[in-house]
């Protein structure tokens, strides 16, 4: 009997590992376009005639679409199930990346980026729902951290292997390579995930206004997203325009940020246990303020840009993963998809707002004030998160709610 139990545990761990790998892959593809646009920003500016302001607008269009669609995507996941939604996510990601690679000019590029907003809207609700359905509660934090690190895996892929490929086949060929990889991932999701239950009948329309902890996390995510998106979109262009880097070296900044974000998301998510998790968002946002200040200081000491990229990954990027762990701990029964989507909508709204504001400063070559603006956004995120944690402490301990 003991051997059988050990075998069952081994099989369960292997199944969890396969599920985690799939969800990590889905998260990577859902936001890969963001990192490709940032890593290839200098090439887009030179070859497509995209101004720094329009480069920021690409992020606004993509994430503005994702923010608007997120509440609908959350309901779709709750009604139809995670497998169907993950297959759609990966197929649409492939289509959007293919169209970005074919873009003849800024207008077409913006339309393709808008299509990529749908996978972003589905990503967090679908992956969180899959975890709640298939992973034991004790492993929710670690699996969530791993799958959220998929976003940063996308940053690494854009900043190193795809950027290196662009050096030989051009940025379009590199984007098409990414598109070609997303299609078989959709088949993997269809075959690997358990079948969804029959689609539920339309339930009474729930409020789209986040409440309680979900509202606090949405506002925190809004400010956090403003800062992260500005760094992702402009750090490579900053390296080229102000620090004398070549395009491939500057793209490596995105890769470094991605690797640091993977480590940070996995580590901090494991630490996000009830009673401790509430304090982590504020602490991580405070660390992100220091990272933004280091970016400003890199104008005078260029090597600091590498330290800053690591710090953004460890602190700022990790804050989003911890917020998703908190959503899963606090989601109302039956609303894991919807509540995940509402917090994600705040994050995506920040991604839509932050880069255009930074872009106005970048257009004028004022990167120092731009990074100080990012520091102010992270400061606001820290203030919101800390105020919520103090409020939660006064209310007393909470336990994880099945969702």
Coordinates of C-alpha atoms in Angstrom, one line a residue:
X1 CA 0.0 0.0 0.0
X2 CA 2.9 2.3 0.9
X3 CA 4.5 1.9 -2.6
X4 CA 1.1 2.6 -4.2
X5 CA 0.7 5.8 -2.2
X6 CA 4.2 6.9 -3.2
X7 CA 3.5 6.1 -6.8
X8 CA 0.2 8.1 -6.7
X9 CA 2.1 11.0 -5.1
X10 CA 4.7 10.9 -7.9
X11 CA 2.0 10.8 -10.6
X12 CA 0.2 13.7 -8.9
X13 CA 3.4 15.8 -8.8
X14 CA 4.0 15.0 -12.5
X15 CA 0.5 16.0 -13.4
X16 CA 0.9 19.3 -11.5
X17 CA 4.2 19.9 -13.3
X18 CA 2.6 19.4 -16.7
X19 CA -0.3 21.7 -15.9
X20 CA 2.1 24.3 -14.5
X21 CA 4.2 24.2 -17.7
X22 CA 1.1 24.6 -19.9
X23 CA -0.3 27.5 -17.9
X24 CA 3.2 29.1 -17.8
X25 CA 3.3 28.8 -21.6
X26 CA -0.2 30.4 -21.9
X27 CA 0.8 33.3 -19.8
X28 CA 4.0 33.9 -21.9
X29 CA 2.1 34.0 -25.1
X30 CA -0.7 36.2 -23.8
X31 CA 1.6 39.1 -23.3
X32 CA 4.5 38.3 -25.6
X33 CA 3.5 41.1 -28.0
X34 CA 4.2 43.7 -25.2
X35 CA 7.8 42.5 -24.8
X36 CA 8.4 42.2 -28.5
X37 CA 7.3 45.8 -29.1
X38 CA 9.6 46.9 -26.3
X39 CA 12.6 44.9 -27.3
X40 CA 12.1 45.7 -31.0
X41 CA 11.2 49.4 -30.3
X42 CA 14.4 50.8 -31.8
X43 CA 13.9 48.8 -35.0
X44 CA 10.2 49.8 -35.2
X45 CA 11.1 53.5 -34.8
X46 CA 13.7 53.2 -37.6
X47 CA 11.9 50.8 -40.1
X48 CA 8.2 51.6 -39.7
X49 CA 8.5 55.3 -38.9
X50 CA 6.9 54.8 -35.5
X51 CA 7.6 57.7 -33.2
X52 CA 8.3 57.2 -29.5
X53 CA 4.8 58.5 -28.7
X54 CA 3.2 56.0 -31.1
X55 CA 5.3 53.3 -29.6
X56 CA 3.7 54.1 -26.3
X57 CA 0.3 54.1 -28.0
X58 CA 0.7 50.5 -29.1
X59 CA 0.7 49.5 -25.4
X60 CA -2.3 51.8 -24.7
X61 CA -4.3 50.2 -27.5
X62 CA -3.4 46.6 -26.5
X63 CA -4.0 46.9 -22.8
X64 CA -6.9 49.3 -23.2
X65 CA -8.6 46.6 -25.2
X66 CA -7.6 44.0 -22.5
X67 CA -9.0 46.2 -19.7
X68 CA -12.3 46.6 -21.5
X69 CA -12.6 43.0 -22.3
X70 CA -11.4 41.6 -19.0
X71 CA -14.8 41.6 -17.2
X72 CA -16.4 39.8 -20.2
X73 CA -13.4 37.4 -20.3
X74 CA -13.9 36.6 -16.6
X75 CA -17.5 35.8 -17.1
X76 CA -16.7 33.7 -20.2
X77 CA -14.2 31.6 -18.1
X78 CA -16.7 31.1 -15.3
X79 CA -19.4 30.0 -17.7
X80 CA -17.5 27.9 -20.3
X81 CA -14.5 26.6 -18.5
X82 CA -10.7 27.1 -18.6
X83 CA -9.8 24.6 -21.4
X84 CA -12.0 26.3 -24.1
X85 CA -10.7 29.7 -23.1
X86 CA -7.0 28.7 -23.1
X87 CA -7.3 27.3 -26.6
X88 CA -8.9 30.5 -27.8
X89 CA -6.2 32.5 -26.0
X90 CA -3.4 30.7 -27.8
X91 CA -5.0 30.7 -31.2
X92 CA -5.8 34.5 -31.1
X93 CA -2.2 35.1 -29.8
X94 CA -0.9 33.3 -32.9
X95 CA -3.1 35.4 -35.2
X96 CA -2.2 38.7 -33.5
X97 CA 1.6 38.0 -33.6
X98 CA 1.3 37.0 -37.2
X99 CA -0.4 40.3 -38.1
X100 CA 2.1 42.4 -36.1
X101 CA 4.8 40.8 -38.2
X102 CA 3.0 41.7 -41.4
X103 CA 2.3 45.3 -40.4
X104 CA 3.2 47.7 -43.2
X105 CA 2.8 50.8 -41.0
X106 CA 1.7 52.2 -37.7
X107 CA -2.1 52.0 -38.4
X108 CA -2.0 48.3 -39.2
X109 CA 0.3 47.7 -36.2
X110 CA -2.1 49.3 -33.8
X111 CA -5.0 47.2 -35.1
X112 CA -3.0 43.9 -34.7
X113 CA -2.0 45.0 -31.2
X114 CA -5.7 45.6 -30.3
X115 CA -6.5 42.0 -31.4
X116 CA -3.8 40.9 -28.9
X117 CA -5.8 42.4 -26.1
X118 CA -8.2 39.4 -26.1
X119 CA -5.6 36.8 -25.0
X120 CA -4.5 39.2 -22.2
X121 CA -8.1 39.5 -21.0
X122 CA -8.5 35.7 -20.8
X123 CA -5.1 34.8 -19.4
X124 CA -5.5 35.4 -15.6
X125 CA -9.1 34.3 -15.3
X126 CA -8.5 31.1 -17.3
X127 CA -5.2 30.1 -15.6
X128 CA -6.4 30.9 -12.1
X129 CA -9.6 28.9 -12.7
X130 CA -7.6 25.9 -13.9
X131 CA -5.4 26.0 -10.8
X132 CA -8.4 26.2 -8.5
X133 CA -10.0 23.2 -10.3
X134 CA -6.9 20.9 -10.5
X135 CA -4.3 21.9 -7.9
X136 CA -4.5 21.2 -4.1
X137 CA -4.9 24.4 -2.0
X138 CA -1.5 24.0 -0.3
X139 CA 0.2 24.4 -3.7
X140 CA -1.9 27.3 -5.0
X141 CA 0.7 29.9 -4.2
X142 CA 3.7 28.0 -5.7
X143 CA 1.8 27.1 -8.9
X144 CA 0.4 30.6 -9.3
X145 CA 3.9 32.0 -8.9
X146 CA 5.3 29.7 -11.6
X147 CA 2.5 30.3 -14.1
X148 CA 2.7 34.1 -13.5
X149 CA 6.4 33.8 -14.2
X150 CA 5.4 32.9 -17.7
X151 CA 4.9 36.5 -18.5
X152 CA 8.5 37.2 -17.7
X153 CA 9.5 34.1 -19.7
X154 CA 8.0 36.0 -22.6
X155 CA 10.2 39.0 -21.7
X156 CA 13.3 36.7 -21.7
X157 CA 12.3 35.2 -25.1
X158 CA 11.8 38.6 -26.6
X159 CA 14.9 40.1 -25.2
X160 CA 17.4 37.3 -26.0
X161 CA 16.6 34.5 -28.4
X162 CA 14.0 36.4 -30.5
X163 CA 16.1 39.6 -30.5
X164 CA 19.2 37.5 -31.6
X165 CA 17.0 35.9 -34.3
X166 CA 15.9 39.4 -35.5
X167 CA 19.6 40.2 -36.0
X168 CA 19.7 37.6 -38.8
X169 CA 16.2 37.3 -40.2
X170 CA 14.8 40.7 -39.3
X171 CA 12.2 41.7 -36.6
X172 CA 9.3 40.5 -38.8
X173 CA 10.8 37.0 -39.1
X174 CA 11.3 36.8 -35.3
X175 CA 7.7 37.8 -34.6
X176 CA 6.4 35.3 -37.1
X177 CA 8.5 32.6 -35.4
X178 CA 6.8 33.4 -32.2
X179 CA 3.4 33.2 -33.9
X180 CA 4.2 29.8 -35.3
X181 CA 5.0 28.5 -31.8
X182 CA 1.7 29.6 -30.4
X183 CA -0.5 27.5 -32.7
X184 CA 0.8 24.1 -31.5
X185 CA 0.5 25.3 -27.9
X186 CA -3.2 25.6 -28.5
X187 CA -3.3 21.9 -29.5
X188 CA -1.3 21.1 -26.4
X189 CA -3.9 22.8 -24.2
X190 CA -6.8 21.0 -25.9
X191 CA -5.2 17.6 -25.4
X192 CA -3.7 18.1 -21.9
X193 CA -6.4 19.8 -20.0
X194 CA -9.5 17.9 -18.7
X195 CA -12.7 18.6 -20.5
X196 CA -14.7 21.5 -19.4
X197 CA -18.1 20.9 -17.8
X198 CA -21.1 21.8 -20.0
X199 CA -21.3 25.6 -20.4
X200 CA -23.5 27.1 -17.8
X201 CA -26.6 29.0 -18.6
X202 CA -26.3 32.8 -18.4
X203 CA -26.3 33.8 -14.7
X204 CA -27.8 37.0 -13.5
X205 CA -25.4 39.8 -14.4
X206 CA -23.1 40.5 -11.5
X207 CA -21.7 43.9 -10.7
X208 CA -18.6 44.9 -12.7
X209 CA -17.6 47.2 -9.9
X210 CA -14.9 45.5 -7.7
X211 CA -15.6 45.5 -4.0
X212 CA -13.7 44.9 -0.8
X213 CA -10.2 43.4 -1.2
X214 CA -10.7 43.1 -5.0
X215 CA -11.3 46.8 -5.3
X216 CA -8.1 47.6 -3.3
X217 CA -6.1 45.2 -5.4
X218 CA -7.5 46.6 -8.6
X219 CA -6.4 50.1 -7.7
X220 CA -2.9 48.9 -6.5
X221 CA -2.6 47.0 -9.9
X222 CA -3.6 50.2 -11.8
X223 CA -0.6 52.2 -10.4
X224 CA 1.7 49.2 -10.6
X225 CA 0.8 48.6 -14.2
X226 CA 1.5 52.3 -15.1
X227 CA 5.1 51.9 -14.0
X228 CA 5.8 48.4 -15.3
X229 CA 4.5 49.1 -18.7
X230 CA 6.6 52.3 -19.1
X231 CA 9.7 50.3 -18.2
X232 CA 8.9 47.4 -20.5
X233 CA 8.1 49.7 -23.4
X234 CA 10.9 52.2 -23.2
X235 CA 13.9 50.7 -21.4
X236 CA 15.4 49.4 -24.7
X237 CA 14.9 52.7 -26.5
X238 CA 16.4 54.4 -23.4
X239 CA 19.4 52.2 -23.7
X240 CA 19.9 53.1 -27.4
X241 CA 19.1 56.8 -27.3
X242 CA 20.7 57.8 -24.0
X243 CA 23.2 55.1 -23.0
X244 CA 24.9 54.4 -26.3
X245 CA 23.8 50.7 -26.6
X246 CA 23.2 48.8 -29.8
X247 CA 19.7 47.4 -30.5
X248 CA 20.6 43.8 -29.5
X249 CA 22.3 44.9 -26.3
X250 CA 19.4 47.1 -25.3
X251 CA 17.0 44.3 -26.0
X252 CA 18.9 42.3 -23.5
X253 CA 17.7 44.6 -20.8
X254 CA 14.2 43.3 -21.4
X255 CA 15.6 39.7 -21.0
X256 CA 17.4 40.6 -17.8
X257 CA 14.2 42.1 -16.4
X258 CA 12.4 38.9 -17.5
X259 CA 14.7 36.5 -15.7
X260 CA 14.7 38.6 -12.5
X261 CA 10.9 38.7 -12.7
X262 CA 10.7 34.9 -13.0
X263 CA 12.7 34.4 -9.8
X264 CA 10.8 37.1 -8.0
X265 CA 7.4 35.9 -9.0
X266 CA 8.1 32.3 -8.0
X267 CA 9.8 33.3 -4.7
X268 CA 7.4 35.9 -3.5
X269 CA 4.3 33.9 -4.5
X270 CA 5.5 31.0 -2.4
X271 CA 5.9 33.4 0.5
X272 CA 2.4 34.8 0.1
X273 CA 0.6 32.9 2.8
X274 CA -2.5 34.2 4.5
X275 CA -1.5 36.7 7.2
X276 CA 1.8 37.6 5.4
X277 CA 0.6 38.0 1.8
X278 CA -1.3 41.2 2.7
X279 CA 1.9 43.1 3.5
X280 CA 3.9 42.0 0.4
X281 CA 2.3 44.2 -2.3
X282 CA 3.2 47.4 -0.4
X283 CA 6.8 46.2 0.3
X284 CA 7.4 45.1 -3.3
X285 CA 6.0 48.5 -4.6
X286 CA 8.4 50.3 -2.3
X287 CA 11.3 48.3 -3.7
X288 CA 10.1 49.2 -7.2
X289 CA 10.4 52.9 -6.3
X290 CA 14.1 52.4 -5.7
X291 CA 14.4 50.5 -9.1
X292 CA 12.9 53.5 -10.9
X293 CA 15.3 55.9 -9.2
X294 CA 18.2 53.7 -10.3
X295 CA 16.9 54.1 -13.9
X296 CA 17.1 57.8 -13.5
X297 CA 20.6 57.6 -12.0
X298 CA 21.7 55.5 -15.0
X299 CA 21.9 58.7 -17.0
X300 CA 24.9 59.6 -14.9
X301 CA 26.2 56.0 -14.3
X302 CA 25.1 53.8 -17.2
X303 CA 25.9 50.4 -15.6
X304 CA 23.2 51.1 -13.1
X305 CA 20.6 50.4 -15.8
X306 CA 21.4 46.6 -15.4
X307 CA 20.9 46.8 -11.7
X308 CA 17.7 48.7 -12.2
X309 CA 16.4 46.1 -14.7
X310 CA 17.0 43.3 -12.1
X311 CA 15.2 45.4 -9.4
X312 CA 12.2 46.1 -11.5
X313 CA 11.8 42.3 -12.1
X314 CA 12.3 41.3 -8.5
X315 CA 10.0 44.0 -7.0
X316 CA 7.6 45.6 -9.4
X317 CA 6.9 42.6 -11.7
X318 CA 6.5 40.3 -8.7
X319 CA 3.8 42.5 -7.2
X320 CA 1.4 41.4 -9.8
X321 CA 1.9 37.7 -9.1
X322 CA 1.3 38.3 -5.3
X323 CA -1.9 40.2 -6.1
X324 CA -3.1 37.1 -8.1
X325 CA -2.4 34.9 -5.1
X326 CA -4.4 37.2 -3.0
X327 CA -7.3 37.2 -5.5
X328 CA -7.4 33.4 -5.2
X329 CA -7.4 33.6 -1.5
X330 CA -10.2 36.3 -1.4
X331 CA -12.4 35.5 -4.4
X332 CA -16.1 35.0 -3.8
X333 CA -17.3 31.4 -4.3
X334 CA -17.9 30.8 -8.0
X335 CA -16.3 34.1 -9.0
X336 CA -12.6 33.3 -9.3
X337 CA -12.6 34.1 -13.0
X338 CA -14.6 37.3 -12.6
X339 CA -12.6 38.6 -9.6
X340 CA -9.3 37.7 -11.3
X341 CA -10.5 39.6 -14.4
X342 CA -11.5 42.7 -12.4
X343 CA -8.0 42.9 -10.8
X344 CA -6.4 42.2 -14.1
X345 CA -8.5 45.0 -15.7
X346 CA -6.9 47.5 -13.2
X347 CA -3.5 46.2 -14.2
X348 CA -4.2 46.5 -17.9
X349 CA -5.7 50.0 -17.5
X350 CA -2.4 51.0 -15.9
X351 CA -0.5 49.5 -18.9
X352 CA -2.8 51.6 -21.2
X353 CA -2.2 54.8 -19.3
X354 CA 1.4 54.7 -18.3
X355 CA 3.4 54.5 -21.6
X356 CA 1.7 57.4 -23.4
X357 CA 2.5 59.7 -20.4
X358 CA 6.1 58.5 -20.4
X359 CA 6.1 58.8 -24.2
X360 CA 5.5 62.5 -24.1
X361 CA 8.7 62.9 -22.1
X362 CA 10.6 60.4 -24.2
X363 CA 9.6 62.3 -27.4
X364 CA 11.3 65.3 -25.9
X365 CA 14.3 63.2 -24.8
X366 CA 13.5 63.8 -21.1
X367 CA 14.1 60.3 -19.8
X368 CA 15.2 61.4 -16.3
X369 CA 11.8 63.0 -15.5
X370 CA 10.1 60.0 -17.1
X371 CA 11.8 57.6 -14.7
X372 CA 10.8 59.9 -11.8
X373 CA 7.2 59.7 -13.0
X374 CA 7.5 55.9 -12.9
X375 CA 8.8 56.2 -9.3
X376 CA 5.8 58.4 -8.4
X377 CA 3.5 55.7 -9.9
X378 CA 5.1 53.0 -7.8
X379 CA 4.9 55.2 -4.7
X380 CA 1.1 55.5 -5.2
X381 CA 0.9 51.7 -5.6
X382 CA 2.8 51.3 -2.3
X383 CA 0.6 53.7 -0.5
X384 CA -2.6 52.0 -1.6
X385 CA -1.3 48.5 -0.8
X386 CA -0.1 49.5 2.6
X387 CA -3.3 51.3 3.5
X388 CA -5.2 48.1 2.6
X389 CA -2.9 45.9 4.6
X390 CA -3.4 48.1 7.7
X391 CA -7.2 47.9 7.2
X392 CA -7.1 44.1 6.8
X393 CA -5.0 43.8 10.0
X394 CA -7.6 45.7 12.0
X395 CA -10.3 43.5 10.7
X396 CA -8.5 40.3 11.9
X397 CA -7.2 37.1 10.2
X398 CA -8.8 35.7 7.1
X399 CA -8.8 32.2 5.7
X400 CA -8.7 31.2 2.0
X401 CA -12.2 31.0 0.5
X402 CA -12.9 28.2 -2.0
X403 CA -13.6 29.7 -5.4

